[in-house]
Tab-separated table of C-alpha atoms in Angstrom:
chain	number	residue	atom	x	y	z
A	5	UNK	CA	-12.822	29.147	14.925
A	6	UNK	CA	-9.908	31.114	13.480
A	7	UNK	CA	-6.984	29.381	11.747
A	8	UNK	CA	-3.468	30.244	12.963
A	9	UNK	CA	-1.567	32.253	10.318
A	10	UNK	CA	1.794	32.648	11.997
A	11	UNK	CA	4.593	30.350	10.881
A	12	UNK	CA	5.991	27.826	13.393
A	13	UNK	CA	9.621	28.613	14.015
A	14	UNK	CA	10.348	26.054	16.745
A	15	UNK	CA	12.408	23.116	15.469
A	16	UNK	CA	13.346	19.810	17.125
A	17	UNK	CA	16.871	18.608	17.596
A	18	UNK	CA	18.827	18.264	14.352
A	19	UNK	CA	18.945	14.519	14.651
A	20	UNK	CA	15.138	14.388	14.797
A	21	UNK	CA	14.973	16.287	11.540
A	22	UNK	CA	17.432	13.890	9.975
A	23	UNK	CA	16.198	10.537	11.340
A	24	UNK	CA	14.076	8.163	9.192
A	25	UNK	CA	10.356	7.508	9.855
A	26	UNK	CA	8.664	4.155	10.024
A	27	UNK	CA	5.275	3.899	8.424
A	28	UNK	CA	4.068	0.261	8.468
A	29	UNK	CA	1.215	-0.404	6.021
A	30	UNK	CA	-1.447	-1.137	8.654
A	31	UNK	CA	-4.502	0.270	6.893
A	32	UNK	CA	-7.214	-1.954	5.465
A	33	UNK	CA	-6.320	-5.139	7.352
A	34	UNK	CA	-9.796	-6.017	8.634
A	35	UNK	CA	-11.555	-9.131	7.378
A	36	UNK	CA	-8.406	-10.642	5.835
A	37	UNK	CA	-6.032	-13.406	6.737
A	38	UNK	CA	-3.118	-11.501	8.277
A	39	UNK	CA	0.017	-13.137	6.859
A	40	UNK	CA	1.843	-9.803	6.697
A	41	UNK	CA	3.000	-8.709	10.175
A	42	UNK	CA	4.166	-11.960	11.808
A	43	UNK	CA	1.373	-11.822	14.375
A	44	UNK	CA	-0.257	-14.827	15.983
A	45	UNK	CA	-2.825	-15.687	13.311
A	46	UNK	CA	-5.278	-17.390	15.721
A	47	UNK	CA	-5.742	-15.950	19.225
A	48	UNK	CA	-4.036	-15.765	22.576
A	49	UNK	CA	-4.453	-18.530	25.078
A	50	UNK	CA	-8.119	-19.130	26.240
A	51	UNK	CA	-6.788	-18.463	29.743
A	52	UNK	CA	-5.938	-14.915	28.632
A	53	UNK	CA	-9.417	-14.354	27.271
A	54	UNK	CA	-10.919	-15.592	30.567
A	55	UNK	CA	-8.763	-13.189	32.537
A	56	UNK	CA	-9.652	-10.281	30.279
A	57	UNK	CA	-13.366	-10.879	30.923
A	58	UNK	CA	-12.739	-10.926	34.672
A	59	UNK	CA	-11.086	-7.508	34.901
A	60	UNK	CA	-13.374	-5.326	37.089
A	61	UNK	CA	-14.250	-1.786	36.052
A	62	UNK	CA	-12.453	-0.201	38.953
A	63	UNK	CA	-9.175	-1.735	37.725
A	64	UNK	CA	-9.280	0.723	34.871
A	65	UNK	CA	-9.211	3.702	37.256
A	66	UNK	CA	-5.886	2.955	38.918
A	67	UNK	CA	-2.330	3.328	37.690
A	68	UNK	CA	-0.703	0.036	36.692
A	69	UNK	CA	1.785	-1.722	38.954
A	70	UNK	CA	4.518	-3.253	36.827
A	71	UNK	CA	6.887	-4.620	39.429
A	72	UNK	CA	4.764	-7.470	40.778
A	73	UNK	CA	4.323	-8.777	37.213
A	74	UNK	CA	8.010	-8.322	36.525
A	75	UNK	CA	8.740	-10.620	39.492
A	76	UNK	CA	6.380	-13.268	38.075
A	77	UNK	CA	7.804	-13.085	34.564
A	78	UNK	CA	11.416	-13.177	35.926
A	79	UNK	CA	10.560	-16.237	38.041
A	80	UNK	CA	8.967	-17.871	35.021
A	81	UNK	CA	12.272	-17.388	33.115
A	82	UNK	CA	14.445	-18.384	36.009
A	83	UNK	CA	15.870	-14.889	36.566
A	84	UNK	CA	16.107	-12.617	39.624
A	85	UNK	CA	13.505	-9.852	39.473
A	86	UNK	CA	16.196	-7.144	39.311
A	87	UNK	CA	17.300	-8.478	35.919
A	88	UNK	CA	14.065	-7.834	34.080
A	89	UNK	CA	12.152	-4.807	32.811
A	90	UNK	CA	8.767	-4.964	31.119
A	91	UNK	CA	8.340	-2.521	28.178
A	92	UNK	CA	5.654	-1.248	25.903
A	93	UNK	CA	6.526	-3.796	23.212
A	94	UNK	CA	10.030	-4.346	21.843
A	95	UNK	CA	9.729	-0.966	20.126
A	96	UNK	CA	10.009	0.765	23.438
A	97	UNK	CA	12.673	-1.661	24.595
A	98	UNK	CA	14.849	-0.585	21.639
A	99	UNK	CA	14.134	3.061	22.357
A	100	UNK	CA	15.086	2.752	25.998
A	101	UNK	CA	18.386	1.014	25.259
A	102	UNK	CA	19.324	3.709	22.781
A	103	UNK	CA	18.406	6.493	25.194
A	104	UNK	CA	20.280	4.930	28.063
A	105	UNK	CA	23.584	4.050	26.359
A	106	UNK	CA	24.162	6.171	23.272
A	107	UNK	CA	25.967	9.515	23.316
A	108	UNK	CA	25.973	11.627	20.107
A	109	UNK	CA	29.557	10.700	19.346
A	110	UNK	CA	29.031	6.924	19.863
A	111	UNK	CA	28.742	4.285	17.160
A	112	UNK	CA	26.096	1.594	16.980
A	113	UNK	CA	26.289	-1.483	14.692
A	114	UNK	CA	23.492	-3.344	12.967
A	115	UNK	CA	23.358	-5.937	10.199
A	116	UNK	CA	20.728	-4.991	7.557
A	117	UNK	CA	18.275	-6.085	6.421
A	118	UNK	CA	16.672	-6.049	9.880
A	119	UNK	CA	13.910	-4.476	11.925
A	120	UNK	CA	13.665	-0.871	10.883
A	121	UNK	CA	12.935	0.504	14.351
A	122	UNK	CA	16.704	0.077	15.079
A	123	UNK	CA	17.447	2.650	12.383
A	124	UNK	CA	14.854	4.963	13.841
A	125	UNK	CA	15.851	4.741	17.543
A	126	UNK	CA	19.611	4.806	16.947
A	127	UNK	CA	19.410	7.731	14.549
A	128	UNK	CA	17.499	9.620	17.175
A	129	UNK	CA	20.596	9.545	19.427
A	130	UNK	CA	23.626	9.498	17.055
A	131	UNK	CA	24.579	9.981	13.444
A	132	UNK	CA	27.126	7.138	13.730
A	133	UNK	CA	25.030	4.149	12.729
A	134	UNK	CA	27.327	1.524	11.180
A	135	UNK	CA	25.523	-0.904	8.844
A	136	UNK	CA	27.185	-4.175	8.002
A	137	UNK	CA	25.076	-5.368	5.102
A	138	UNK	CA	24.374	-9.068	4.656
A	139	UNK	CA	25.379	-10.536	1.268
A	140	UNK	CA	23.015	-12.175	-1.194
A	141	UNK	CA	22.611	-15.236	1.074
A	142	UNK	CA	21.106	-12.921	3.731
A	143	UNK	CA	23.018	-14.794	6.432
A	144	UNK	CA	24.527	-12.878	9.382
A	145	UNK	CA	27.907	-11.463	8.277
A	146	UNK	CA	29.817	-12.567	11.373
A	147	UNK	CA	33.408	-11.852	10.340
A	148	UNK	CA	32.692	-8.446	8.813
A	149	UNK	CA	30.444	-7.558	11.755
A	150	UNK	CA	33.132	-8.472	14.202
A	151	UNK	CA	35.657	-6.419	12.269
A	152	UNK	CA	33.443	-3.303	12.456
A	153	UNK	CA	33.778	-3.111	16.243
A	154	UNK	CA	36.087	-0.365	17.508
A	155	UNK	CA	36.658	1.772	20.611
A	156	UNK	CA	33.740	4.112	19.633
A	157	UNK	CA	31.275	1.248	19.436
A	158	UNK	CA	28.740	1.573	22.290
A	159	UNK	CA	25.756	-0.469	21.039
A	160	UNK	CA	25.748	-3.708	19.067
A	161	UNK	CA	22.456	-5.112	17.826
A	162	UNK	CA	21.978	-8.768	16.913
A	163	UNK	CA	18.558	-10.032	15.891
A	164	UNK	CA	18.133	-13.837	16.007
A	165	UNK	CA	16.012	-15.075	14.303
A	166	UNK	CA	16.253	-12.027	12.110
A	167	UNK	CA	13.351	-10.116	10.557
A	168	UNK	CA	12.746	-10.181	7.616
A	169	UNK	CA	15.232	-12.967	6.665
A	170	UNK	CA	14.553	-15.644	9.313
A	171	UNK	CA	18.350	-16.195	9.610
A	172	UNK	CA	19.852	-16.992	13.003
A	173	UNK	CA	23.105	-16.152	14.775
A	174	UNK	CA	24.706	-18.931	16.793
A	175	UNK	CA	25.260	-18.576	20.532
A	176	UNK	CA	29.044	-18.945	20.103
A	177	UNK	CA	29.115	-16.109	17.598
A	178	UNK	CA	27.011	-13.847	19.818
A	179	UNK	CA	29.276	-14.464	22.812
A	180	UNK	CA	32.383	-13.937	20.682
A	181	UNK	CA	31.006	-10.529	19.653
A	182	UNK	CA	30.084	-9.668	23.236
A	183	UNK	CA	33.551	-10.672	24.502
A	184	UNK	CA	35.228	-8.676	21.767
A	185	UNK	CA	33.406	-5.480	22.871
A	186	UNK	CA	33.249	-5.404	26.653
A	187	UNK	CA	32.886	-1.589	26.394
A	188	UNK	CA	29.612	-1.895	24.411
A	189	UNK	CA	26.132	-3.052	25.163
A	190	UNK	CA	25.164	-6.085	23.074
A	191	UNK	CA	21.425	-6.166	22.502
A	192	UNK	CA	20.179	-9.558	21.327
A	193	UNK	CA	16.627	-9.370	19.967
A	194	UNK	CA	14.933	-12.718	20.471
A	195	UNK	CA	11.423	-11.641	19.441
A	196	UNK	CA	11.000	-14.930	17.487
A	197	UNK	CA	12.594	-17.126	20.172
A	198	UNK	CA	9.630	-19.463	20.578
A	199	UNK	CA	9.805	-20.574	16.937
A	200	UNK	CA	13.566	-21.243	17.114
A	201	UNK	CA	14.239	-22.362	20.687
A	202	UNK	CA	17.802	-21.078	21.083
A	203	UNK	CA	18.596	-18.280	23.461
A	204	UNK	CA	21.461	-16.514	25.236
A	205	UNK	CA	19.286	-15.678	28.264
A	206	UNK	CA	21.265	-18.217	30.323
A	207	UNK	CA	24.511	-16.328	29.486
A	208	UNK	CA	23.501	-13.103	31.224
A	209	UNK	CA	25.314	-14.065	34.447
A	210	UNK	CA	28.658	-14.562	32.673
A	211	UNK	CA	28.348	-11.845	29.990
A	212	UNK	CA	27.757	-8.574	31.784
A	213	UNK	CA	27.354	-6.462	28.642
A	214	UNK	CA	24.540	-8.627	27.243
A	215	UNK	CA	20.896	-7.526	27.081
A	216	UNK	CA	18.149	-9.831	25.732
A	217	UNK	CA	14.853	-8.447	24.305
A	218	UNK	CA	11.709	-10.553	24.035
A	219	UNK	CA	8.144	-9.821	22.967
A	220	UNK	CA	4.754	-11.168	23.951
A	221	UNK	CA	3.277	-10.107	20.587
A	222	UNK	CA	4.190	-13.126	18.518
A	223	UNK	CA	3.706	-16.590	20.033
A	224	UNK	CA	1.638	-15.220	22.959
A	225	UNK	CA	-0.689	-13.318	20.640
A	226	UNK	CA	-0.701	-10.072	22.679
A	227	UNK	CA	0.391	-7.664	19.944
A	228	UNK	CA	-2.516	-5.285	20.515
A	229	UNK	CA	-1.676	-4.999	24.232
A	230	UNK	CA	1.909	-3.894	23.497
A	231	UNK	CA	4.133	-5.685	25.931
A	232	UNK	CA	7.756	-6.808	25.722
A	233	UNK	CA	10.748	-7.153	28.023
A	234	UNK	CA	14.465	-6.592	28.495
A	235	UNK	CA	16.674	-8.863	30.579
A	236	UNK	CA	20.233	-8.196	31.568
A	237	UNK	CA	22.567	-7.606	34.528
A	238	UNK	CA	21.118	-5.729	37.524
A	239	UNK	CA	23.386	-2.788	36.652
A	240	UNK	CA	22.207	-2.459	33.043
A	241	UNK	CA	18.564	-3.035	33.894
A	242	UNK	CA	18.933	-0.399	36.619
A	243	UNK	CA	19.985	2.217	34.048
A	244	UNK	CA	17.051	1.221	31.830
A	245	UNK	CA	14.639	1.646	34.773
A	246	UNK	CA	15.870	5.233	35.128
A	247	UNK	CA	14.808	6.149	31.563
A	248	UNK	CA	11.573	4.154	31.659
A	249	UNK	CA	8.266	5.556	32.777
A	250	UNK	CA	6.903	3.645	35.794
A	251	UNK	CA	3.550	3.365	33.912
A	252	UNK	CA	4.841	2.349	30.477
A	253	UNK	CA	2.868	-0.945	30.388
A	254	UNK	CA	-0.912	-0.639	30.846
A	255	UNK	CA	-2.707	-2.617	33.563
A	256	UNK	CA	-4.874	-4.694	31.180
A	257	UNK	CA	-1.671	-5.900	29.451
A	258	UNK	CA	-0.119	-6.728	32.823
A	259	UNK	CA	-3.158	-8.677	33.990
A	260	UNK	CA	-3.325	-10.623	30.749
A	261	UNK	CA	0.463	-11.292	30.784
A	262	UNK	CA	0.230	-13.059	34.177
A	263	UNK	CA	-2.410	-15.361	32.662
A	264	UNK	CA	-0.459	-15.882	29.442
A	265	UNK	CA	2.723	-17.149	31.109
A	266	UNK	CA	0.743	-19.630	33.192
A	267	UNK	CA	-0.351	-21.437	30.056
A	268	UNK	CA	2.836	-23.117	28.854
A	269	UNK	CA	0.793	-25.820	27.092
A	270	UNK	CA	-0.724	-23.255	24.766
A	271	UNK	CA	2.667	-21.724	23.817
A	272	UNK	CA	4.168	-25.171	23.241
A	273	UNK	CA	1.228	-26.086	21.013
A	274	UNK	CA	1.276	-22.866	19.005
A	275	UNK	CA	5.036	-22.962	18.495
A	276	UNK	CA	4.783	-26.543	17.238
A	277	UNK	CA	1.990	-25.487	14.862
A	278	UNK	CA	4.351	-22.842	13.444
A	279	UNK	CA	7.289	-25.185	13.060
A	280	UNK	CA	5.086	-27.728	11.246
A	281	UNK	CA	3.522	-25.018	9.091
A	282	UNK	CA	6.940	-23.490	8.292
A	283	UNK	CA	8.167	-26.833	6.862
A	284	UNK	CA	4.893	-27.174	4.901
A	285	UNK	CA	5.274	-23.654	3.531
A	286	UNK	CA	8.857	-24.134	2.460
A	287	UNK	CA	7.968	-27.487	0.871
A	288	UNK	CA	5.095	-25.831	-0.963
A	289	UNK	CA	7.372	-23.092	-2.240
A	290	UNK	CA	9.763	-25.741	-3.527
A	291	UNK	CA	6.943	-27.288	-5.499
A	292	UNK	CA	5.993	-23.871	-6.945
A	293	UNK	CA	9.583	-23.120	-7.874
A	294	UNK	CA	9.715	-20.061	-5.626
A	295	UNK	CA	13.183	-19.256	-4.216
A	296	UNK	CA	13.042	-18.579	-0.463
A	297	UNK	CA	15.394	-18.197	2.470
A	298	UNK	CA	15.296	-20.937	5.128
A	299	UNK	CA	13.710	-19.526	8.244
A	300	UNK	CA	13.748	-20.193	11.990
A	301	UNK	CA	10.896	-17.739	12.652
A	302	UNK	CA	7.151	-17.639	12.000
A	303	UNK	CA	7.573	-16.304	8.472
A	304	UNK	CA	9.390	-17.106	5.196
A	305	UNK	CA	10.973	-14.542	2.871
A	306	UNK	CA	10.355	-15.302	-0.823
A	307	UNK	CA	12.203	-13.970	-3.850
A	308	UNK	CA	9.485	-13.007	-6.347
A	309	UNK	CA	11.372	-10.492	-8.497
A	310	UNK	CA	9.803	-7.692	-10.631
A	311	UNK	CA	6.226	-8.918	-9.983
A	312	UNK	CA	6.404	-8.507	-6.250
A	313	UNK	CA	3.762	-5.741	-6.097
A	314	UNK	CA	1.479	-7.654	-8.404
A	315	UNK	CA	1.680	-10.718	-6.154
A	316	UNK	CA	0.794	-8.762	-3.021
A	317	UNK	CA	-2.180	-7.161	-4.807
A	318	UNK	CA	-3.405	-10.511	-6.187
A	319	UNK	CA	-3.201	-12.110	-2.767
A	320	UNK	CA	-5.089	-9.199	-1.188
A	321	UNK	CA	-7.917	-9.746	-3.708
A	322	UNK	CA	-8.103	-13.277	-2.320
A	323	UNK	CA	-8.354	-11.976	1.264
A	324	UNK	CA	-4.760	-12.715	2.267
A	325	UNK	CA	-2.179	-10.103	3.206
A	326	UNK	CA	1.564	-10.368	2.491
A	327	UNK	CA	4.342	-7.973	3.303
A	328	UNK	CA	6.381	-6.537	0.399
A	329	UNK	CA	9.956	-6.140	1.735
A	330	UNK	CA	11.479	-4.763	-1.486
A	331	UNK	CA	12.489	-1.450	0.159
A	332	UNK	CA	14.683	-3.291	2.688
A	333	UNK	CA	18.403	-3.185	1.896
A	334	UNK	CA	19.366	-6.071	-0.344
A	335	UNK	CA	15.699	-7.286	-0.621
A	336	UNK	CA	14.517	-5.900	-3.945
A	337	UNK	CA	11.712	-8.144	-5.254
A	338	UNK	CA	11.292	-10.024	-1.951
A	339	UNK	CA	7.960	-10.714	-0.251
A	340	UNK	CA	7.405	-12.096	3.263
A	341	UNK	CA	4.638	-14.490	4.276
A	342	UNK	CA	3.697	-15.150	7.909
A	343	UNK	CA	3.222	-18.757	9.065
A	344	UNK	CA	0.033	-19.393	10.980
A	345	UNK	CA	-1.859	-22.491	12.134
A	346	UNK	CA	-2.395	-25.359	9.774
A	347	UNK	CA	-5.543	-24.098	7.978
A	348	UNK	CA	-3.976	-20.716	7.455
A	349	UNK	CA	-0.908	-22.307	5.834
A	350	UNK	CA	-3.217	-24.280	3.533
A	351	UNK	CA	-5.105	-21.085	2.551
A	352	UNK	CA	-1.874	-19.242	2.009
A	353	UNK	CA	-0.368	-21.877	-0.273
A	354	UNK	CA	-3.543	-22.296	-2.268
A	355	UNK	CA	-3.794	-18.533	-2.801
A	356	UNK	CA	-0.124	-18.261	-3.678
A	357	UNK	CA	-0.451	-20.830	-6.428
A	358	UNK	CA	-3.521	-19.109	-7.871
A	359	UNK	CA	-1.985	-15.601	-7.539
A	360	UNK	CA	1.326	-16.564	-9.224
A	361	UNK	CA	-0.636	-18.073	-12.056
A	362	UNK	CA	-2.784	-14.951	-12.381
A	363	UNK	CA	0.086	-12.550	-12.619
A	364	UNK	CA	2.005	-14.742	-15.066
A	365	UNK	CA	4.963	-15.351	-12.775
A	366	UNK	CA	7.568	-17.877	-13.989
A	367	UNK	CA	10.072	-19.711	-11.868
A	368	UNK	CA	13.756	-19.032	-12.484
A	369	UNK	CA	14.554	-22.668	-11.764
């Protein structure tokens, strides 16, 4: 077969050339305890596994029907069905919001450090990404964030609990921001809601510019199936329907999701496991003299300092994966550890102690 020799002259849009890329370190994760990507560290509900085994072969030959499952999920959340859109994970949810609401001249506001896919999807649509950096406490910079809103602001992103910090934004602050910018869409990312318990989902009826994103990857343990959701006013969700493919969520994921939302007992149990494990982890870090940031999510961000790479490598040798967050703005020397079920927290803490000793790390306290 001949090799093409002509040079490709076709170029994408200029913003595509300029936008950042996201390359999560996913390679080599088999046969290790996954405390790096904030996944469910155990399994989805047994009800989900039963449903998966019952899917007949012919179901794989038909296009998926999303709307019946949207009605079920909306009812489960106490929402009308026209206020919810299922998406291919929160990644697609972010992309759809940016496509639907951002013009090239518009501004969007985020508060780094935060989920990098916001940088990617916003930069795909506009050069005017305004970043209100958190200070050394890594708490949400409410006053400076509010002051950054102007007439060109079209999209405001608030992540609560935030990734990678675990910090939260209070409901009163979120609503104050939404009320200060009625001309902008306020996207509230509640991917880690189940480990925190506070939401603005009930404020959709009175705050028409609010959109809430949720995922079924974390507490529900469906990360591999790629399914998330957006909730908002019928008008905003209608616009998002226009830019969404009707087949964006695969049928296996839809079938499994209907089973997952039926098992509230499993989600309650798993979320409680995480809350208990989170307190154990933070207590263990106190004993080790490791500075960390209090978290309301299923992870804790630790300040390791110059030996951050060495710690990640030492933990990998012990079969445990951590996520080095040092390239995030304001996070030089920081490493994130996911909270799992009890036995996984125990393994994580034991390996941390051994790894810190191995690399010669000394507490600053």
